[in-house]
PDB file of N, CA and C in Angstrom:
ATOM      1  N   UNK K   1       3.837 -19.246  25.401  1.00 85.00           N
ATOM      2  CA  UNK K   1       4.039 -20.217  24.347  1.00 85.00           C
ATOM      3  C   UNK K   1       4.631 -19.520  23.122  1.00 85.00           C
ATOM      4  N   UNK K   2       5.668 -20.322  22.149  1.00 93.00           N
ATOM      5  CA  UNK K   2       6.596 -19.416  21.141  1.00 93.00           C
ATOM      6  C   UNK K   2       5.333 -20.112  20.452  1.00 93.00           C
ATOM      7  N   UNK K   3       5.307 -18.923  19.291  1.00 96.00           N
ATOM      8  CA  UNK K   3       4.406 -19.742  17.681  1.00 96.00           C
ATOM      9  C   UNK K   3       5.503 -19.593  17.110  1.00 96.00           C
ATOM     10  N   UNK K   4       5.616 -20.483  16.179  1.00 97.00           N
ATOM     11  CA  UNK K   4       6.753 -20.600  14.918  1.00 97.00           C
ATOM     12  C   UNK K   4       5.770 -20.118  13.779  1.00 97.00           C
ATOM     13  N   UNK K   5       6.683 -19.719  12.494  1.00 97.00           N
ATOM     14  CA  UNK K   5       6.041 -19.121  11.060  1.00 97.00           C
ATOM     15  C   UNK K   5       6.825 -18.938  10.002  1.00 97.00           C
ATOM     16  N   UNK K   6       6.351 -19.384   8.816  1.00 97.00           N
ATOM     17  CA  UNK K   6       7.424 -19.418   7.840  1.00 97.00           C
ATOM     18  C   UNK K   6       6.416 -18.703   6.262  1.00 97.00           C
ATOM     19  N   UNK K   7       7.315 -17.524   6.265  1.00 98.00           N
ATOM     20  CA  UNK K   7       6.661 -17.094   5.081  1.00 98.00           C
ATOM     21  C   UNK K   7       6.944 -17.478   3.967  1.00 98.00           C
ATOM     22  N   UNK K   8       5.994 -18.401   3.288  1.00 97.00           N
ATOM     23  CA  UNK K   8       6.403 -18.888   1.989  1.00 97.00           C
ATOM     24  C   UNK K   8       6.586 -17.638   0.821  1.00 97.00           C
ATOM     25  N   UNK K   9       5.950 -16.635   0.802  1.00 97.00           N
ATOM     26  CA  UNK K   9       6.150 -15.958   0.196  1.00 97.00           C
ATOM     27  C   UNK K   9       7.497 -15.076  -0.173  1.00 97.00           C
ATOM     28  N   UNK K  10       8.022 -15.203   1.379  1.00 98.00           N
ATOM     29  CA  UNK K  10       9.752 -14.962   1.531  1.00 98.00           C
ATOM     30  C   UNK K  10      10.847 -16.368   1.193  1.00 98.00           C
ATOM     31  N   UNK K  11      10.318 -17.318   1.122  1.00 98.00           N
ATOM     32  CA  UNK K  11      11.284 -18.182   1.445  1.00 98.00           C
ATOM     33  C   UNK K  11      11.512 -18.442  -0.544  1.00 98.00           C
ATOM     34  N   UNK K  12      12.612 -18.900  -0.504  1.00 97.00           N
ATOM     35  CA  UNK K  12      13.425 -18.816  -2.057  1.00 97.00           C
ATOM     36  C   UNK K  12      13.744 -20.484  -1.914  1.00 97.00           C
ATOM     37  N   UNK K  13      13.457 -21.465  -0.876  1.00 97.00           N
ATOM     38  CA  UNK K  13      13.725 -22.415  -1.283  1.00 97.00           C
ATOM     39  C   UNK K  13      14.858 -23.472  -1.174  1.00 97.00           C
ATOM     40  N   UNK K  14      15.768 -22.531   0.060  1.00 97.00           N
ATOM     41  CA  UNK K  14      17.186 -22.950   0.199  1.00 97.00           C
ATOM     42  C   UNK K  14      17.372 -23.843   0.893  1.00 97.00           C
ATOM     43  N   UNK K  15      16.411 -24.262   1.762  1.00 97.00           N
ATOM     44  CA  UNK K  15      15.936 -25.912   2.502  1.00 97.00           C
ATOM     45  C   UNK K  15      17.009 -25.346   3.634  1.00 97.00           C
ATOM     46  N   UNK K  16      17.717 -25.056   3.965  1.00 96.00           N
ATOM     47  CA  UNK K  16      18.213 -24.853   5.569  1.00 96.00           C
ATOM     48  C   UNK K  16      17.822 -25.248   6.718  1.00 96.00           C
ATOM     49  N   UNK K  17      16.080 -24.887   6.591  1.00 97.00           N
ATOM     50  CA  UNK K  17      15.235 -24.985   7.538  1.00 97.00           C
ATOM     51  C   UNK K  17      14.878 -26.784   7.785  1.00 97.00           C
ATOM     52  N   UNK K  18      15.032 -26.919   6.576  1.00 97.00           N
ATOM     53  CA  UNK K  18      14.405 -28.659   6.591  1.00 97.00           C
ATOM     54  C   UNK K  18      15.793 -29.566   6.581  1.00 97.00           C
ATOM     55  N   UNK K  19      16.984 -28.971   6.724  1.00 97.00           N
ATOM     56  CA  UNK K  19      17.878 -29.940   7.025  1.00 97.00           C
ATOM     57  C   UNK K  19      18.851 -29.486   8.551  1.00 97.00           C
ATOM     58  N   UNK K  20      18.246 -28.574   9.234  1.00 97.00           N
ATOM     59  CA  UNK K  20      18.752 -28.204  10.499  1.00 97.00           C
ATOM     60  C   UNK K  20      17.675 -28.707  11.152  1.00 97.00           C
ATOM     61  N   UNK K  21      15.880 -29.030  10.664  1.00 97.00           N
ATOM     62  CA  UNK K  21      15.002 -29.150  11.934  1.00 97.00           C
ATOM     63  C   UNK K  21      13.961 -29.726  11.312  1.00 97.00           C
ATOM     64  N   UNK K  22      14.540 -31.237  10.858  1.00 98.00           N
ATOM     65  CA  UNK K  22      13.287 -32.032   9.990  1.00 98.00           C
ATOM     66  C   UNK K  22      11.914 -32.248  10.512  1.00 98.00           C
ATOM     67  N   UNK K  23      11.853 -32.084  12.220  1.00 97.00           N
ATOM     68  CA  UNK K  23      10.583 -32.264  12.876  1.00 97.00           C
ATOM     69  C   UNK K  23      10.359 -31.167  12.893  1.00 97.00           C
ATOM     70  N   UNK K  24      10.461 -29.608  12.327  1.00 98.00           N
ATOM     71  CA  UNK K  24       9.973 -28.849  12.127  1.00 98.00           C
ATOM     72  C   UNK K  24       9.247 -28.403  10.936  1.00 98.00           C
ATOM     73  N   UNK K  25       9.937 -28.747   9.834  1.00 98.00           N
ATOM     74  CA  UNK K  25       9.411 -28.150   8.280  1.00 98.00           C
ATOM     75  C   UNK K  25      10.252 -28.797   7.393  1.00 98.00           C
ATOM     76  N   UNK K  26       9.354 -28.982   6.443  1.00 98.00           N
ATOM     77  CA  UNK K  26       9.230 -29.798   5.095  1.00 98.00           C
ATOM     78  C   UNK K  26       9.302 -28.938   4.087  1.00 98.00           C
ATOM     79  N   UNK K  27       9.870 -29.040   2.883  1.00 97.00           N
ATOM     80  CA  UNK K  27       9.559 -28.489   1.214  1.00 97.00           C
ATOM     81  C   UNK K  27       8.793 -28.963   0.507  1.00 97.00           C
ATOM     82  N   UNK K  28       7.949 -28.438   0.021  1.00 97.00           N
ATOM     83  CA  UNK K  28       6.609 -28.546  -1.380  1.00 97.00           C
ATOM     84  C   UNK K  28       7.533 -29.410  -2.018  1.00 97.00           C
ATOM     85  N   UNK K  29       6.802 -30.745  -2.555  1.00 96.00           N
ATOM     86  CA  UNK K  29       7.650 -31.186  -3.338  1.00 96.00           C
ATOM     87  C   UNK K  29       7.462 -30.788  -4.828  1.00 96.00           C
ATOM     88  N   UNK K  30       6.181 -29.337  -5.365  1.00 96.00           N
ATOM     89  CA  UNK K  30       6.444 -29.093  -6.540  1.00 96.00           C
ATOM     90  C   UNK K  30       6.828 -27.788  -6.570  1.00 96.00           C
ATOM     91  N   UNK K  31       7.369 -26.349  -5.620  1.00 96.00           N
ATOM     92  CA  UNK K  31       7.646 -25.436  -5.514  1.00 96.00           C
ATOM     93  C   UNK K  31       9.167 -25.228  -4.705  1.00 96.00           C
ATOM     94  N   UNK K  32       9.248 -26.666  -3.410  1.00 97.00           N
ATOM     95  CA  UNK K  32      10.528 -26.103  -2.873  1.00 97.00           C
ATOM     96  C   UNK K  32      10.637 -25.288  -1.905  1.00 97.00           C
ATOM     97  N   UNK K  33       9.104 -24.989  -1.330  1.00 98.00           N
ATOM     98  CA  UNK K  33       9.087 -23.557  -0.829  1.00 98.00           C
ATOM     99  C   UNK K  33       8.758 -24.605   0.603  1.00 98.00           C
ATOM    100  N   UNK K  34       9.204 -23.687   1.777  1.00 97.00           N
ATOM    101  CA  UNK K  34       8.916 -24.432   3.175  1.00 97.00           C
ATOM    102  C   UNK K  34       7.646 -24.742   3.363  1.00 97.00           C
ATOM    103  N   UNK K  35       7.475 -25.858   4.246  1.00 97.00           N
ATOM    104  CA  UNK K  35       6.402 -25.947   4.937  1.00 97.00           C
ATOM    105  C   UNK K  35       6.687 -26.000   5.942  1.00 97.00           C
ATOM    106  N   UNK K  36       5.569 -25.614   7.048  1.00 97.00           N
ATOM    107  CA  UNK K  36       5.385 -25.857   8.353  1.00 97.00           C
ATOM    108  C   UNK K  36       5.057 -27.001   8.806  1.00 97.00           C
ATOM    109  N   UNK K  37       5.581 -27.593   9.900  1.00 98.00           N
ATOM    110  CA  UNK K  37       4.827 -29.006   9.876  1.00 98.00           C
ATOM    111  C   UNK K  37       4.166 -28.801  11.357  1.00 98.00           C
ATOM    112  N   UNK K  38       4.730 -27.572  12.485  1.00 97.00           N
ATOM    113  CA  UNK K  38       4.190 -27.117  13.775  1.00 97.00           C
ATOM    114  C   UNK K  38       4.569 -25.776  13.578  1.00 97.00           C
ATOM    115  N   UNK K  39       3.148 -24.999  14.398  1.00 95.00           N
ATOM    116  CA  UNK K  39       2.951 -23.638  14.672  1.00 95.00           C
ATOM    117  C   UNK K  39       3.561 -23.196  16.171  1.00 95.00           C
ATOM    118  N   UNK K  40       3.653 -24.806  16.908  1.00 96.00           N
ATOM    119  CA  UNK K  40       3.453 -24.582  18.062  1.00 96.00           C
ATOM    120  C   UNK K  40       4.980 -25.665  18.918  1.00 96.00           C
ATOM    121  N   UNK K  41       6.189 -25.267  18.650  1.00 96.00           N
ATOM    122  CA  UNK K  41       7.402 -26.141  18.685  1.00 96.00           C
ATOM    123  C   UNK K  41       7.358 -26.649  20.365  1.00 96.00           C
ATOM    124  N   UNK K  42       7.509 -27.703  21.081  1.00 96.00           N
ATOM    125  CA  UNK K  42       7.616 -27.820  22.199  1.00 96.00           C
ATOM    126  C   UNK K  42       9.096 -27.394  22.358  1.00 96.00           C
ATOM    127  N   UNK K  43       8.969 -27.151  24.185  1.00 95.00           N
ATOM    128  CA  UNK K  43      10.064 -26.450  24.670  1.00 95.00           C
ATOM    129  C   UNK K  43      11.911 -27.454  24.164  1.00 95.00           C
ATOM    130  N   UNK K  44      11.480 -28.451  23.753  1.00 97.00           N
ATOM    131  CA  UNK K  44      12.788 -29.019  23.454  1.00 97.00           C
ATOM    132  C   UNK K  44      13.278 -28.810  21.901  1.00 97.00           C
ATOM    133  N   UNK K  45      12.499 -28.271  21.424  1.00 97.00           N
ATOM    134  CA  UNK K  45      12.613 -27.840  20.295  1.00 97.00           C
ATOM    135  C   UNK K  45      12.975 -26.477  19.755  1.00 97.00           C
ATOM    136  N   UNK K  46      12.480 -25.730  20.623  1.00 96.00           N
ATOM    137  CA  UNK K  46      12.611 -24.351  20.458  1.00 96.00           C
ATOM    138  C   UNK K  46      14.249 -24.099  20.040  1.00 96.00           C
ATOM    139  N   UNK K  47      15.477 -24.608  20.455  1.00 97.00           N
ATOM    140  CA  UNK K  47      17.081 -24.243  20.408  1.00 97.00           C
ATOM    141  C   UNK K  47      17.150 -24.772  18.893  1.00 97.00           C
ATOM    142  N   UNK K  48      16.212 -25.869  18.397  1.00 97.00           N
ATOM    143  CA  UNK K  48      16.308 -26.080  17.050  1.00 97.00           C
ATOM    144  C   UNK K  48      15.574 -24.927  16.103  1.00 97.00           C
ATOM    145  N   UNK K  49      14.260 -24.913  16.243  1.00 97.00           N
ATOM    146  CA  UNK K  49      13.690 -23.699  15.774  1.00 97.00           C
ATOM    147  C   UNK K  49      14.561 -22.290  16.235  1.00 97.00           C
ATOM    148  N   UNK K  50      14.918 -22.083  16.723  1.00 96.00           N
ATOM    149  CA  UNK K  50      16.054 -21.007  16.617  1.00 96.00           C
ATOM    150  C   UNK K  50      16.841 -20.873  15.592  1.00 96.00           C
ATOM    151  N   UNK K  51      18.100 -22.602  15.478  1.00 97.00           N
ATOM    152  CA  UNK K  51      18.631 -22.091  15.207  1.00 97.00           C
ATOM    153  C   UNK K  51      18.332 -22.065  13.399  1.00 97.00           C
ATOM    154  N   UNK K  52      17.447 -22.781  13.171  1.00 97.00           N
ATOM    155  CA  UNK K  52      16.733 -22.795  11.739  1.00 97.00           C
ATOM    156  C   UNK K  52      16.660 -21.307  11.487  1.00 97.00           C
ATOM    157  N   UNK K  53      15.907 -20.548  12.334  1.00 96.00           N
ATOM    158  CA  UNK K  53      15.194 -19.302  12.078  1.00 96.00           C
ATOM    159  C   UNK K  53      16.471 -18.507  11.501  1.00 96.00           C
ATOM    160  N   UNK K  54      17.716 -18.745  12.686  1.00 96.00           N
ATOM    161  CA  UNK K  54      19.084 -17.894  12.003  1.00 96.00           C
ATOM    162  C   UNK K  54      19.567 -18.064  10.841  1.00 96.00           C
ATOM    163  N   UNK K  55      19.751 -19.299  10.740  1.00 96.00           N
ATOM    164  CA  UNK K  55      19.899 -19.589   8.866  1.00 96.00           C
ATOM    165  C   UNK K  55      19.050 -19.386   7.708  1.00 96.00           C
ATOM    166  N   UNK K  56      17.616 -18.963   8.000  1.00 97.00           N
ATOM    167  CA  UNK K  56      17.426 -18.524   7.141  1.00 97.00           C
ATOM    168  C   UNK K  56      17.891 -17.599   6.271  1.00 97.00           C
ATOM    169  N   UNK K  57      18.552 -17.779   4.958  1.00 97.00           N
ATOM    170  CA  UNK K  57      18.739 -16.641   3.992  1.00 97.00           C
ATOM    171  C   UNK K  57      18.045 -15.640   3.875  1.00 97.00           C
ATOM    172  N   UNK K  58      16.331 -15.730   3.773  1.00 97.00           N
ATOM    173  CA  UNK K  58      15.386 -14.749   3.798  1.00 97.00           C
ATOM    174  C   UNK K  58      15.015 -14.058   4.578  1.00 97.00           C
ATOM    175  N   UNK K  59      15.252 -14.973   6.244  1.00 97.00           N
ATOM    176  CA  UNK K  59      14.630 -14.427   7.242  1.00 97.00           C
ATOM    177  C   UNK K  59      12.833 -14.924   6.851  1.00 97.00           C
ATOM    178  N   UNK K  60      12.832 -15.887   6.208  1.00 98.00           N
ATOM    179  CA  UNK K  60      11.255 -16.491   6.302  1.00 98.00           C
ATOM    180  C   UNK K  60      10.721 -16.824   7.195  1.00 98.00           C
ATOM    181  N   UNK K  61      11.449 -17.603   8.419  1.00 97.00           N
ATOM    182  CA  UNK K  61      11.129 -17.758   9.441  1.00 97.00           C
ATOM    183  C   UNK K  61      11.400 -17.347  10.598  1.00 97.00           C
ATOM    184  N   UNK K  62      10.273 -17.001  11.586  1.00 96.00           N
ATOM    185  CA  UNK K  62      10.337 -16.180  12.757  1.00 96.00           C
ATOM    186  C   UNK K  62       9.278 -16.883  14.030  1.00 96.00           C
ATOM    187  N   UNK K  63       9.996 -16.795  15.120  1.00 96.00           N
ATOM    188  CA  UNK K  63       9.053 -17.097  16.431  1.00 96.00           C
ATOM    189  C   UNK K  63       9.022 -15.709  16.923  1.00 96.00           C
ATOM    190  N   UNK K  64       7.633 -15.990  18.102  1.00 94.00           N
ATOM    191  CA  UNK K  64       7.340 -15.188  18.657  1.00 94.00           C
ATOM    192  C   UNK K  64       6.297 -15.527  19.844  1.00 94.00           C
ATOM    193  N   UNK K  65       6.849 -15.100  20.786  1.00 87.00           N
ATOM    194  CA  UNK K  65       7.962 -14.245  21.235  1.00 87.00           C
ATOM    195  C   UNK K  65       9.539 -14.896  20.653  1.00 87.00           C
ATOM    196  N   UNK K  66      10.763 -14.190  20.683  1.00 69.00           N
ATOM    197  CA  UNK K  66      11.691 -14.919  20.289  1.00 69.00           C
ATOM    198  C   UNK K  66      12.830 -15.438  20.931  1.00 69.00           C
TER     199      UNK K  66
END
């Protein structure tokens, strides 16, 4: 099973993630900063969580295995 993860502490806010994979992650609506909305992406999802993970600017988000 992949876990998905998004370090808010890395992430700057650039929403990439939430407009490549809206059933994946959301923005704080008072920081901007990602949220997770699954730890746990089903297999049809995973090519989306990918390709989110690549656009990250920060590299905030990461699966694993990958």
């Amino acid at each position: 099973m992949t876990h998905l993860t998004a370090d808010r502490e890395a992430c700057r806010g650039a929403g990439q993630c939430t407009r490549l994979a809206p059933a994946l992650f959301d923005q704080d609506d008072d920081t901007g900063l990602v949220v997770l909305l699954t730890d746990s992406p089903t297999e049809a999802q995973l090519p989306t969580a990918r390709h989110a993970a690549s656009f990250c600017p920060t590299g905030a988000i990461t699966l694993s295995p990958p």
